[in-house]
C-alpha atoms as one frame of an Amber mdcrd trajectory, in Angstrom:
protein
 104.421  95.383  83.800 106.258  98.474  82.555 105.848 101.862  84.241 107.794
 105.085  83.911 107.791 106.586  87.393 109.591 106.105  90.696 108.471 106.079
  94.304 110.022 108.737  96.519 109.423 108.846 100.259 110.324 110.566 103.509
 109.789 108.398 106.586 110.057 109.095 110.302 109.125 105.983 112.305 109.382
 103.523 109.408 105.722 103.159 108.419 106.027 105.266 105.257 109.176 103.398
 104.268 107.353 100.068 104.508 104.503 101.310 102.333 107.039 102.530  99.777
 108.833  99.181  99.751 105.565  97.266  99.386 104.448  99.459  96.482 107.882
  99.192  94.885 107.648  95.410  94.885 103.995  95.364  93.822 104.459  97.823
  90.943 108.002  96.770  90.018 109.312 100.330  90.228 112.322 101.743  92.091
 111.890 103.317  95.508 114.150 106.075  96.856 114.278 108.190  99.971 113.975
 111.890  99.163 117.699 112.408  99.759 118.557 109.490  97.463 116.159 110.737
  94.803 117.855 114.140  94.716 121.082 112.402  93.686 119.712 109.648  91.435
 116.732 111.166  89.623 116.887 114.060  87.147 114.775 117.119  87.853 111.308
 116.713  86.404 111.238 112.933  86.793 107.792 111.429  87.305 107.338 110.248
  90.878 104.686 109.204  93.365 105.581 110.772  96.701 104.925 109.291 100.145
 105.596 111.206 103.361 104.711 111.102 107.033 102.100 113.540 108.324 102.877
 116.193 110.923 100.199 118.810 111.748  98.308 117.934 108.535 101.434 118.495
 106.423 103.099 115.705 104.436 106.766 116.055 105.314 109.068 116.326 102.315
 106.234 116.856  99.829 106.964 120.539  99.220 110.557 119.749  98.264 109.419
 116.916  96.019 106.836 119.152  94.320 109.522 121.727  93.580 111.940 119.198
  92.076 109.896 116.444  90.422 106.789 115.855  88.339 104.683 114.473  91.190
 101.836 112.222  90.037 100.270 111.758  93.488 100.961 112.592  97.138 100.353
 110.017  99.881 100.395 111.012 103.534 101.025 108.383 106.199  99.894 109.063
 109.743  97.819 108.019 112.727  94.407 108.876 111.293  92.216 106.358 109.465
  93.025 105.681 105.821  91.263 108.232 103.624  90.988 110.937 106.311  92.467
 114.471 106.413  92.570 114.835 102.618  91.415 118.460 102.474  93.684 119.438
 105.354  96.658 117.665 103.789  96.148 119.404 100.451  95.760 122.821 102.054
  98.635 122.616 104.551 101.047 120.896 102.164 100.231 123.128  99.198  99.380
 120.307  96.792  97.921 121.674  93.516  94.362 120.613  92.669  95.569 118.665
  89.630  97.526 116.230  91.836  95.496 113.599  93.748  96.049 113.241  97.487
  95.721 109.988  99.434  96.205 109.135 103.094  97.083 105.807 104.699  97.200
 104.798 108.331 100.643 104.047 109.674 100.617 103.912 113.456 102.347 105.432
 116.439 105.576 104.307 118.043 106.829 106.779 120.629 110.136 104.954 121.002
 111.066 105.965 117.443 110.377 109.659 117.967 112.637 112.331 119.397 112.939
 116.052 119.983 110.075 118.387 119.042 107.956 115.631 117.496 107.888 113.616
 120.708 107.109 116.757 122.713 104.287 117.739 120.358 102.754 114.280 120.572
 102.940 114.319 124.373 101.146 117.671 124.452  98.456 116.341 122.091  97.986
 113.293 124.324  97.479 115.504 127.393  94.963 117.648 125.505  93.050 114.541
 124.397  93.065 113.218 127.964  91.698 116.526 129.281  88.967 116.635 126.620
  87.979 113.063 127.457  87.434 113.947 131.119  84.534 116.251 130.231  81.195
 114.722 129.138  81.044 117.019 126.116  84.506 115.835 125.141  83.537 112.193
 124.862  83.312 112.125 121.063  84.227 109.051 119.040  87.185 110.944 117.596
  88.581 111.840 121.025  88.070 108.325 122.320  89.892 106.890 119.294  92.753
 109.370 119.700  93.095 108.700 123.391  93.111 104.963 122.751  95.934 105.357
 120.229  97.909 107.537 122.599  97.484 105.019 125.414  98.026 101.929 123.263
 100.476 102.749 120.457 100.457 100.175 117.694 101.412  99.428 114.119  98.499
  99.754 111.678 100.350  99.370 108.377  98.326  97.210 105.975  98.429  96.421
 102.282  94.662  97.089 102.153  95.318 100.738 102.966  96.844 101.313  99.513
  94.026  99.694  97.509  92.571 103.069  96.490  95.982 104.296  95.355  96.570
 101.118  93.353  93.136 101.465  91.745  93.943 105.034  90.692  97.346 104.055
  89.298  95.753 101.155  87.444  93.221 103.500  85.843  95.860 106.061  84.901
  98.549 103.702  83.653  96.629 100.535  82.707  98.707  98.291  84.961  96.312
  95.338  84.912  95.865  95.349  88.700  92.073  95.560  88.907  91.412  91.841
  89.424  94.154  91.581  92.050  92.807  94.586  93.947  89.258  93.212  93.895
  90.517  89.913  95.296  92.409  91.744  98.013  89.325  93.716  99.001  87.218
  90.584  99.252  89.352  89.253 102.112  88.694  90.182 105.740  89.770  93.831
 106.096  90.884  93.514 109.690  93.109  90.475 109.416  96.809  90.693 110.140
  98.874  90.776 106.942 102.482  90.717 105.826 103.001  94.437 106.378 102.049
  94.750 110.032 102.243  93.096 113.412  99.057  91.420 114.694  96.552  93.991
 115.943  93.262  95.522 114.953  93.137  98.099 112.188  91.326 101.292 112.931
  87.924 101.892 111.374  87.322 104.282 108.496  85.508 106.967 110.496  86.808
 110.432 109.598  88.442 112.542 112.309  86.699 115.806 113.132  88.519 118.974
 112.034  89.585 119.893 115.618  90.852 116.351 116.169  92.830 116.475 112.919
  94.569 119.668 113.992  95.283 118.274 117.461  96.459 114.950 116.187 100.153
 114.681 115.403 100.394 111.603 113.141 103.672 109.806 112.849 104.889 107.815
 109.841
């Protein structure tokens, strides 16, 4: 397999980094943190960028878009894989010509500090308050509250299937049969990328929940 792009990432709690490393091995391409990429890659290099999501913004993506030829932007956060796409594009300023993907990472409070930890604590209190009222008992709020109360690692190789399918179509990587085989396996099983634990479902978060949610990757 021969491809002419690199993976560039900005990670906070380690989830985005693990996705980048998995994709690097799977696609046989180099993977660099954003700081490393600034030193090692010429301006205009083709890259796929991965970043953690904070307030519907993919951290580091704006800098990557200014410096590199970004083929795709992947946000990693707490929400279900495939959610928040419109919000991510709008808040991050991703041009329409560049596809946006999202993958679920997880939440690990012990790896957060400063304003991010404070913001997440405030979001948890707001979710708790909303859940106390009958009208606040939506599926989205219940899912958020559950994640706040029971932080866990949701990283999974299945979460990047859509991205791999797109790359395969664009670059003819010969991955289609492998992806189909991967999808045929049980979607909620523990895999090599995550600790045992149930993956979240694919229900989309409501717009208010997306703005309240402070995903960590």
